[in-house]
Tab-separated table of C-alpha atoms in Angstrom:
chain	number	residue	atom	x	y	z
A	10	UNK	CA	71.451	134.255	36.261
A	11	UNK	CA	68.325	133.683	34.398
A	12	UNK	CA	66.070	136.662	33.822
A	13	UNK	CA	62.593	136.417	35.299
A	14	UNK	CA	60.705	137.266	32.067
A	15	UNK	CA	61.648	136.935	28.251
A	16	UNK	CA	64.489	139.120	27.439
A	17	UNK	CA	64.281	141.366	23.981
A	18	UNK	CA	64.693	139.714	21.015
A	19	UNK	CA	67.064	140.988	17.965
A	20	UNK	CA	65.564	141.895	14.671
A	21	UNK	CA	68.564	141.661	12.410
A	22	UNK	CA	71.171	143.583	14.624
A	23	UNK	CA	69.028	145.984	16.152
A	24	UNK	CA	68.031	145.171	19.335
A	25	UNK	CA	64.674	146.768	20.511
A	26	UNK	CA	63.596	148.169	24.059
A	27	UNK	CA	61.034	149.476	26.061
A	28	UNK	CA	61.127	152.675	28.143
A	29	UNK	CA	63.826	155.110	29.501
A	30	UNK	CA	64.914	152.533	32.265
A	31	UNK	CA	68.476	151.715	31.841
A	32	UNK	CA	69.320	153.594	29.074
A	33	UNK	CA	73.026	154.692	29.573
A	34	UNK	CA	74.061	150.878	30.162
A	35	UNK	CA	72.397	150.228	26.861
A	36	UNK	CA	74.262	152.860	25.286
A	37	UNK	CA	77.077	151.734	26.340
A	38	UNK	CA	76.690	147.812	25.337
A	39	UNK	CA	75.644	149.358	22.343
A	40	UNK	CA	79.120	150.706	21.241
A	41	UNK	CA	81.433	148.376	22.737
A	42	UNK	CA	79.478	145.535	21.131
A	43	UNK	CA	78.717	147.376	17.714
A	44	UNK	CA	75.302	146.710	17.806
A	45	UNK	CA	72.464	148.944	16.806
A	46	UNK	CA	69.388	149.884	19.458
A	47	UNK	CA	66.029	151.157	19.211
A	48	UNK	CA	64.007	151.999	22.052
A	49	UNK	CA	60.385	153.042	22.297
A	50	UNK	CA	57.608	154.247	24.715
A	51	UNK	CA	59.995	156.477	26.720
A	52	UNK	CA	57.935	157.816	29.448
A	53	UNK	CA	54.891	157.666	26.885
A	54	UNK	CA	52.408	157.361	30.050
A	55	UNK	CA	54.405	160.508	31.710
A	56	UNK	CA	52.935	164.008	31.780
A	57	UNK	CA	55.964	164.900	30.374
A	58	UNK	CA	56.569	162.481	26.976
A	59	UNK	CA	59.829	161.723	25.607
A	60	UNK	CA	63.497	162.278	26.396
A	61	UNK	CA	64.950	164.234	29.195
A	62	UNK	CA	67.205	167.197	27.848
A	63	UNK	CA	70.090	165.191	29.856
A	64	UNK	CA	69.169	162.346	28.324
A	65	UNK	CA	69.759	163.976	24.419
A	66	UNK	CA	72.613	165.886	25.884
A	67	UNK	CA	74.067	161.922	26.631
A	68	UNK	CA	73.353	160.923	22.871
A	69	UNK	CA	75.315	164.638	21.793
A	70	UNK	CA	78.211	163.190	23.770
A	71	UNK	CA	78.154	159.738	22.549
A	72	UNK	CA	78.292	160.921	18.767
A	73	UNK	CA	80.881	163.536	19.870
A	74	UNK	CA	83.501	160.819	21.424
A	75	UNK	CA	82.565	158.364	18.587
A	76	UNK	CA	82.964	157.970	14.976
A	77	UNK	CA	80.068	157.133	12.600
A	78	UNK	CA	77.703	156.962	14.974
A	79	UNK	CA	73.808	158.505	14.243
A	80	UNK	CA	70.386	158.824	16.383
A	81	UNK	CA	67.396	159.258	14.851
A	82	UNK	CA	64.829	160.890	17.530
A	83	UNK	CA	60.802	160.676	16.151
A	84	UNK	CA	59.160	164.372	17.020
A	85	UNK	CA	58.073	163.834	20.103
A	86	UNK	CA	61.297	161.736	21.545
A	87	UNK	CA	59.532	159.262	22.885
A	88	UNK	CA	61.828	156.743	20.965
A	89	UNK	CA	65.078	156.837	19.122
A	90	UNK	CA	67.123	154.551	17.194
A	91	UNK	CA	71.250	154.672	17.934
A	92	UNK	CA	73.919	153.347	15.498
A	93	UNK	CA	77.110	153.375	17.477
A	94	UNK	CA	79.892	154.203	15.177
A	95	UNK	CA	83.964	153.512	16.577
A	96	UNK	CA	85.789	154.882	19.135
A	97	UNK	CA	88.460	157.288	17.851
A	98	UNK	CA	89.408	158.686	21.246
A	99	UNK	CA	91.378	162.220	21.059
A	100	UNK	CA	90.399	165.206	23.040
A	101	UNK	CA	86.978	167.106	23.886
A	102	UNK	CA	85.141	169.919	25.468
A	103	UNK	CA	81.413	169.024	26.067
A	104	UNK	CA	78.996	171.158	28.545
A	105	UNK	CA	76.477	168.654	30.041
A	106	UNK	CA	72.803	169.669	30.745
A	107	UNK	CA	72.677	170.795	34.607
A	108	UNK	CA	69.397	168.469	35.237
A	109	UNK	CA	72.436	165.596	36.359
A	110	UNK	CA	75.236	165.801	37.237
A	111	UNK	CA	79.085	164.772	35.792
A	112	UNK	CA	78.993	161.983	36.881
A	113	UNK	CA	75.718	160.757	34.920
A	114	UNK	CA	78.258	161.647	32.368
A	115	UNK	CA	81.764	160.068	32.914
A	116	UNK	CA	79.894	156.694	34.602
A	117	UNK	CA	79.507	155.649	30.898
A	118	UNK	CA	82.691	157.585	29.346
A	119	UNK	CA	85.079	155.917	31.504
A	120	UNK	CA	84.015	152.056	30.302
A	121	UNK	CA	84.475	153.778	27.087
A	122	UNK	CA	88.190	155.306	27.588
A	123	UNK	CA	90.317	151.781	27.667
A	124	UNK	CA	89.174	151.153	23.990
A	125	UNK	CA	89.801	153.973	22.158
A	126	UNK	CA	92.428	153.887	18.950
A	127	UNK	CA	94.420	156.850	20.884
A	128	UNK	CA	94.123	158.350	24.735
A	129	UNK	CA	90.975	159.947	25.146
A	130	UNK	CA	90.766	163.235	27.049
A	131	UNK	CA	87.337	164.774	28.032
A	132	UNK	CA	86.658	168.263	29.281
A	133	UNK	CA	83.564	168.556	31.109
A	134	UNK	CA	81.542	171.318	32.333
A	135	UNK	CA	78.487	171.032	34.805
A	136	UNK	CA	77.365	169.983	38.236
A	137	UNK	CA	80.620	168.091	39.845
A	138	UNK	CA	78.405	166.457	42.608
A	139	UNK	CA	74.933	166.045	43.132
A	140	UNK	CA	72.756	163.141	45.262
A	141	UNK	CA	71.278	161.365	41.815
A	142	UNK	CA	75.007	160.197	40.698
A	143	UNK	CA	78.225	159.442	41.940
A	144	UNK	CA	80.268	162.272	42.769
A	145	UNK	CA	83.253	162.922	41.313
A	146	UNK	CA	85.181	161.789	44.198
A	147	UNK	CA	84.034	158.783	44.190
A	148	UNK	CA	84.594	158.410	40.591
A	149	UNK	CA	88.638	159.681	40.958
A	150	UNK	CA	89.088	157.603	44.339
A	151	UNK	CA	86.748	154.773	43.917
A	152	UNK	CA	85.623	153.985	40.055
A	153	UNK	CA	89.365	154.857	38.190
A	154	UNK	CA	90.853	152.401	40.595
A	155	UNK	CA	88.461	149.764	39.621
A	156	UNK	CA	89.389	149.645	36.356
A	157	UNK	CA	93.473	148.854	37.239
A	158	UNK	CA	91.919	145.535	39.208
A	159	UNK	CA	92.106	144.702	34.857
A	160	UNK	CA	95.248	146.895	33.552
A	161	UNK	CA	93.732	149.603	32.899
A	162	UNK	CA	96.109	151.877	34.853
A	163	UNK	CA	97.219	155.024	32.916
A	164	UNK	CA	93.855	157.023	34.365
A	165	UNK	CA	93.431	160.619	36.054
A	166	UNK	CA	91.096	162.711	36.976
A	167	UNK	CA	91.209	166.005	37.663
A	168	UNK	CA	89.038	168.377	39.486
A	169	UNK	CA	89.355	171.833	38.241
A	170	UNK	CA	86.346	173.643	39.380
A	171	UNK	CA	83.904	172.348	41.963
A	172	UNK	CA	79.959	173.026	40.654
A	173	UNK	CA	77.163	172.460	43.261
A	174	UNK	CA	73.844	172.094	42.138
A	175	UNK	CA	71.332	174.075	41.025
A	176	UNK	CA	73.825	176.084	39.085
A	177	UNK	CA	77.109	174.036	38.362
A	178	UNK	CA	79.851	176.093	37.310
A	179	UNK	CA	82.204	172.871	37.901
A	180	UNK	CA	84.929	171.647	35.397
A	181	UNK	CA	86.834	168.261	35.062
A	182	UNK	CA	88.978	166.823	32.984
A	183	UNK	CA	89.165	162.909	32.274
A	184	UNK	CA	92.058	161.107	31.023
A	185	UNK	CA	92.368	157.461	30.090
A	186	UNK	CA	94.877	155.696	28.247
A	187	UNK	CA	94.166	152.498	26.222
A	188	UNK	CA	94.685	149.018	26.244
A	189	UNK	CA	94.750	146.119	23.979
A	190	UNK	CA	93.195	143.533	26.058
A	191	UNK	CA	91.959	143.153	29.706
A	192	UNK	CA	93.221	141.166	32.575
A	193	UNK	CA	91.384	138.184	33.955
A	194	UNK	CA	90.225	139.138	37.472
A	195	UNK	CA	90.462	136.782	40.338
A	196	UNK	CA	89.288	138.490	43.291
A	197	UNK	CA	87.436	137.016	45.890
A	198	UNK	CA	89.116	137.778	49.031
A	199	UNK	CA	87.381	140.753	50.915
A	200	UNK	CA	90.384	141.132	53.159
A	201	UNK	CA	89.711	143.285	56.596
A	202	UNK	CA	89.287	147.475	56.936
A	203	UNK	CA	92.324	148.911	57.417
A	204	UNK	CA	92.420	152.315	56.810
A	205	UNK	CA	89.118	154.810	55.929
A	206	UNK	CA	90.033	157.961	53.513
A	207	UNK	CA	87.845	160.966	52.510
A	208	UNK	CA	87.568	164.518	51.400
A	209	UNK	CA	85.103	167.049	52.813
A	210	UNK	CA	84.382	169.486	50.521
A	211	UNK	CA	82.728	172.893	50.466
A	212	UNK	CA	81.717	175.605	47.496
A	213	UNK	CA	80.909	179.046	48.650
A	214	UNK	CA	80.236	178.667	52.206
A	215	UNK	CA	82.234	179.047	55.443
A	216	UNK	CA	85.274	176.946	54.774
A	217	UNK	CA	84.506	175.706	58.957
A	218	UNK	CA	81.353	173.488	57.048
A	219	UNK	CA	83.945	171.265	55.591
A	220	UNK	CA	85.841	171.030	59.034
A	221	UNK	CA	82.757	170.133	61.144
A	222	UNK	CA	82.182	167.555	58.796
A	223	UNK	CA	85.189	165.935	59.348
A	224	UNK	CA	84.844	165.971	63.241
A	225	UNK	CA	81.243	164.345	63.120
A	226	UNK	CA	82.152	161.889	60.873
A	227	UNK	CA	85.130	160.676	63.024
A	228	UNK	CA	83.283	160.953	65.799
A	229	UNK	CA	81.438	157.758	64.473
A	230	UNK	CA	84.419	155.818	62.830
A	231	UNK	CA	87.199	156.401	65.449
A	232	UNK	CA	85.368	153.642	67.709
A	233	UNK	CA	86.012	151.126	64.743
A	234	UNK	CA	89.247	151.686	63.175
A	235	UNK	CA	92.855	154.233	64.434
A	236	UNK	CA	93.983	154.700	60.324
A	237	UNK	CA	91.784	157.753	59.576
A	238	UNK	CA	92.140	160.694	57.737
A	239	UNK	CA	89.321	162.778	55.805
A	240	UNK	CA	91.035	165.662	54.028
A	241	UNK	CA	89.094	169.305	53.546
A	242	UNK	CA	88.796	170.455	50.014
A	243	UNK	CA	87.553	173.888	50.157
A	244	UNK	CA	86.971	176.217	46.966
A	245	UNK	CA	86.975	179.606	46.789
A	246	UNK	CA	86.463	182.481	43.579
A	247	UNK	CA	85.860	180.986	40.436
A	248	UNK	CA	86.708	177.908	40.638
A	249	UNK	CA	83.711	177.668	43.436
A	250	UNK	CA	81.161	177.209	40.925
A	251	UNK	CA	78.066	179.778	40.662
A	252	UNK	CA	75.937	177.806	43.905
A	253	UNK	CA	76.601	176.721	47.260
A	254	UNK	CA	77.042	173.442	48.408
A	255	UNK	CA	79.192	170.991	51.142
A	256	UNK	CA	79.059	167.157	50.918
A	257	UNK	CA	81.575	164.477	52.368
A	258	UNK	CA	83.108	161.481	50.305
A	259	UNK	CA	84.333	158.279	51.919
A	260	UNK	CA	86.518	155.114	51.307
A	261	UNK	CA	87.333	152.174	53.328
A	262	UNK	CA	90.282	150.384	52.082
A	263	UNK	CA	90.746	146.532	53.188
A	264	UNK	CA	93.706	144.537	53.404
A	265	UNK	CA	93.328	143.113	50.002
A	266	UNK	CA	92.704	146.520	48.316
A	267	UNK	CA	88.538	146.046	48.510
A	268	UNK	CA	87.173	149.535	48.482
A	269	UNK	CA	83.940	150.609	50.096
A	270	UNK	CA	82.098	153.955	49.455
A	271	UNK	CA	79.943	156.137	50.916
A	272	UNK	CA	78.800	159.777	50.261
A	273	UNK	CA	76.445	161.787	51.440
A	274	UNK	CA	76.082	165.709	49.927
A	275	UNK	CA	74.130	168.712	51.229
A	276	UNK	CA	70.447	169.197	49.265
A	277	UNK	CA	69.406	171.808	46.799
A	278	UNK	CA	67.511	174.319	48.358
A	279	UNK	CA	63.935	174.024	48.123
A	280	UNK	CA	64.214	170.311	47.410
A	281	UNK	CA	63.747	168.009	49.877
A	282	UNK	CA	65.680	165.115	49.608
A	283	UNK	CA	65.955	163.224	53.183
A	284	UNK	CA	69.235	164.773	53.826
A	285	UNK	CA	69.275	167.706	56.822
A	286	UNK	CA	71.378	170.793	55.999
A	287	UNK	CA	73.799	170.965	58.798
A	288	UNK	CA	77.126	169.857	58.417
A	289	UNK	CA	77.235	167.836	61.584
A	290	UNK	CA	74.180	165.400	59.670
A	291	UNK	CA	76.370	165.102	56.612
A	292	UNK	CA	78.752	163.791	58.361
A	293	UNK	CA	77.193	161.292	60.394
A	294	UNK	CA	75.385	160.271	57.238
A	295	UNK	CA	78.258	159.517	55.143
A	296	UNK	CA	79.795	157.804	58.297
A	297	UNK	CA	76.678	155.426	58.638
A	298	UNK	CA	76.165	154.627	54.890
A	299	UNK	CA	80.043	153.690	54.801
A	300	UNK	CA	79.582	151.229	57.297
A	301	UNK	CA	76.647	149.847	56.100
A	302	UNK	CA	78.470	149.422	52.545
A	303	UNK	CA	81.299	147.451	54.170
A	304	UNK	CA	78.741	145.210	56.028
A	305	UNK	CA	77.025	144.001	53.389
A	306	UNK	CA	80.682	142.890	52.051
A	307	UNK	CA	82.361	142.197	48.775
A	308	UNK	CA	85.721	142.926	47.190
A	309	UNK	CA	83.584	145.396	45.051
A	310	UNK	CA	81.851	148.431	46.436
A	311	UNK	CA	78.041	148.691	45.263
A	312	UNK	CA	78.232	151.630	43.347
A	313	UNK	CA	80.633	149.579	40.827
A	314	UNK	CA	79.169	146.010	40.484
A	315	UNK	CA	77.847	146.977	36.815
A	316	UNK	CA	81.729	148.384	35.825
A	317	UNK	CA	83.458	145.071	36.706
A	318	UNK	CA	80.619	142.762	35.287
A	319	UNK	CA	81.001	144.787	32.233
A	320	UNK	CA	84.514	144.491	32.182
A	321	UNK	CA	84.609	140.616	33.138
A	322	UNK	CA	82.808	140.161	30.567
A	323	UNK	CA	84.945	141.924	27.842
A	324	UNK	CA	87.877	140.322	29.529
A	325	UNK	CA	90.217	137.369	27.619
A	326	UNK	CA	88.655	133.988	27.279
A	327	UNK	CA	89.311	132.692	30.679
A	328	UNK	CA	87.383	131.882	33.668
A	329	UNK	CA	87.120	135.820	35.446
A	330	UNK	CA	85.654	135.490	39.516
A	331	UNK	CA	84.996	138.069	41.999
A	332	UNK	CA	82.975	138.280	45.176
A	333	UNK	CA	80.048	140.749	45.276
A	334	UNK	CA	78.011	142.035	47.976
A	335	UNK	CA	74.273	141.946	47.922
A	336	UNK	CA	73.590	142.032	44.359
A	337	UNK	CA	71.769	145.683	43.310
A	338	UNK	CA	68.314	145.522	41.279
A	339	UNK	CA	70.996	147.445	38.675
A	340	UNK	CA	73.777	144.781	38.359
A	341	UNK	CA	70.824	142.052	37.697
A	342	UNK	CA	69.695	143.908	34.762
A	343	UNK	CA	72.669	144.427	33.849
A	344	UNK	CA	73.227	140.900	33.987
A	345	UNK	CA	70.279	140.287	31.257
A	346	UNK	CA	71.712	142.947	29.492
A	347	UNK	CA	75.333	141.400	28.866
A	348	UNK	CA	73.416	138.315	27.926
A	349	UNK	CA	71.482	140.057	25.269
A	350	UNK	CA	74.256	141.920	23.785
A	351	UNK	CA	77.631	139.401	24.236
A	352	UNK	CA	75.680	135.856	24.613
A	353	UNK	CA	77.601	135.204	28.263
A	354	UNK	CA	76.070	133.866	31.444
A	355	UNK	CA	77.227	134.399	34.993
A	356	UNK	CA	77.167	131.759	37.425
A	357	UNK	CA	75.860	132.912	40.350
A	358	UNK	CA	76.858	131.268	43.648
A	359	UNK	CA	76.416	132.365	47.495
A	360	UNK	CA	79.419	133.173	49.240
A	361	UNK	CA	80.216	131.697	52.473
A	362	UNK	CA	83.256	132.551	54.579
A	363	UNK	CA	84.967	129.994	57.101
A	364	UNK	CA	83.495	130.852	60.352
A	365	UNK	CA	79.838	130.798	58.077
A	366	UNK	CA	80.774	127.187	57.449
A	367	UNK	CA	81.789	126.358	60.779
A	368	UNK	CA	78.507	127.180	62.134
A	369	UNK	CA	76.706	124.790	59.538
A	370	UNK	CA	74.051	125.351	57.063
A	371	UNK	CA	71.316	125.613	60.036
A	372	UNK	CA	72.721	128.845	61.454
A	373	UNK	CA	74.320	130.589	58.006
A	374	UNK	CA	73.979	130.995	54.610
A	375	UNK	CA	70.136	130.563	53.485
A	376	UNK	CA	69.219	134.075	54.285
A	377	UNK	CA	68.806	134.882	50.462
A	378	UNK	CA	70.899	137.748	50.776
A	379	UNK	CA	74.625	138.535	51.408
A	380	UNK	CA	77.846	138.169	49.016
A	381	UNK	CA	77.979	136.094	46.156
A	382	UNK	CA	80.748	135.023	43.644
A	383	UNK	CA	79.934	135.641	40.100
A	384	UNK	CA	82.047	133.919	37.322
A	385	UNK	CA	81.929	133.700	33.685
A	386	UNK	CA	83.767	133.448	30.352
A	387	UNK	CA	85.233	136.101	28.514
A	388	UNK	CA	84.457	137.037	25.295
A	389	UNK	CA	88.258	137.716	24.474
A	390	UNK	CA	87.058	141.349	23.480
A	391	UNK	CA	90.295	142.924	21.626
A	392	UNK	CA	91.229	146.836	21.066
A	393	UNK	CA	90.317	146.770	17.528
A	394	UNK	CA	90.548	150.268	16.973
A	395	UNK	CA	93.789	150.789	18.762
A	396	UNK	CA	95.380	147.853	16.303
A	397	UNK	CA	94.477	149.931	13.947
A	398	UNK	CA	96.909	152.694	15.340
């Protein structure tokens, strides 16, 4: 996919960017290619200049799970130049900033994990879910499994402490094993819904929250499918975290092992954030966003387009093919990105399914939007640092 305007050009090896946008993907195309980034202008027009404390408390992580690597922040951070250094693996203990959540966190360790020179193991301290990132039960139940569609199986995480926001309190530990080389992924059948799995969980309030969340939500998705079960996943003491908070995670699993997520989480008091309180909303939220996720269709859910693109593109030097849903205004940057850093191009081609092409090209298919196939090369990317073992 061509990008719409001139991408960055590389002065030496450093690449150069403007603004905060899309920072942790360039972070993380950073290390795995070995090349060197400087961005500038970060929110220089903001009343607030520079980096977010989340966002240094990223780059403190980075060089902690790496080795070699250095940042160079100017005074007022409003740019910064990484060199990423190798990827050792081992174990850690990092406490991330409470402005995001884990999973701002362990949405660019776990691309990370498959490459190390030994198992990596990261302890984590923070907010477990909040509505800016993925949850970390989508990230156990939707992301880890992801990663086996290209052999990267040995994966766990575990939930040891649930932290709602404002406060946190939360704990989780991440465990990936690594490989040598990646699997060439052919998947491009979406399959049909067969079963629909979630957990309801609940910090610190009446442990009933997480069972009324379950009956609204069903309430919705018994007319569509029998196969249901949404577990409740209620904390209590210290492993509660130090706030309150409820939200409900689903999957929907299809034939062909195509996963489809939805969450939806209870808001922060004295935020507003477009999601009502009551437990009975949360469910029927999370219900309705699931079903709009599998609508728009795919063997990939939405929230992971960027992960397999990444990893189809770091993937042996075969022909790699998957079907997407509509493509998010993420995954086409991301796109440009992968260009910039590894030289490959996707082709990009509309997907249409039998009964699309039984109703001709008058009634289907030139809508502009819906699922598309993307294929490329691979760049035959190898574990260096684990031959090195």
């Amino acid at each position: 996919m061509a990008p719409s305007k001139p991408a960055p050009r590389a002065k030496g090896d450093l690449l150069r960017f403007t603004g905060h946008a899309n920072l942790r993907q360039r972070l993380l195309l950073s290390i795995l290619s070995g090349r060197s980034i400087r961005v500038d202008a970060i929110r220089s027009d903001d009343v607030h200049v520079g980096l977010r404390e989340y966002e240094i408390n990223l780059l403190r992580l980075l060089e902690k799970v790496t080795n070699g690597s250095t940042i160079e922040i100017n005074v007022t951070g409003t740019s910064f130049v990484f060199h990423p250094g190798l990827l050792p693996g081992g174990t850690y203990t990092h406490t991330c900033h409470l402005g995001r959540s884990l999973g701002y966190y362990l949405e660019v360790l776990i691309p990370l994990g498959p490459f190390g020179k030994s198992p990596l193991t990261v302890t984590l301290n923070g907010i477990t879910s909040s509505s800016q990132d993925l949850s970390v039960d989508l990230l156990r139940t939707v992301t880890l499994p992801t990663l086996s569609l290209f052999g990267v199986t040995e994966t766990e995480l575990n939930i040891k402490r649930r932290g709602a926001a404002p406060l946190g309190g939360g704990q989780v530990v991440l465990k990936i094993t690594p490989v040598r080389a990646l699997k060439t992924v052919q998947f491009a059948d979406p399959g049909k819904i067969r079963k629909i799995r979630g957990i309801a969980q609940s910090t610190r309030v009446s442990p009933q929250f997480a069972n009324r969340m379950v009956e609204s939500a069903r309430s919705l998705l018994n007319r569509y499918i029998p196969d249901i079960h949404i577990y409740t996943d209620v904390y209590r003491g210290d492993e509660a975290g130090k706030s309150p908070g409820y939200g409900l995670a689903l999957v929907a699993q299809s034939t062909t092992d195509a996963l489809h997520s939805a969450e939806a989480l209870s808001s922060v008091p004295g935020k507003n954030d477009g999601v009502t309180q009551t437990p009975e909303d949360i469910g029927l939220h999370a219900a309705r966003l699931l079903l709009e996720s599998v609508s728009q269709g795919g063997c990939v859910d939405r929230s992971q387009q960027s992960l397999v693109l990444l990893l189809m593109v770091l993937g042996k030097e075969d022909v790699g093919r998957v079907l997407l849903g509509d493509l998010s205004a993420h995954a086409v940057q991301f796109l440009r990105d992968c260009l910039l850093f590894f030289g490959v191009k996707f082709k990009i081609t509309p997907f249409r399914s039998e009964e699309e092409g039984e109703k001709g090209d008058g009634e289907a298919g030139h809508k502009g939007t819906g699922p598309v196939v993307a294929s490329c090369v691979g760049v035959g990317y190898s574990n260096v640092n684990k031959a090195m073992a």
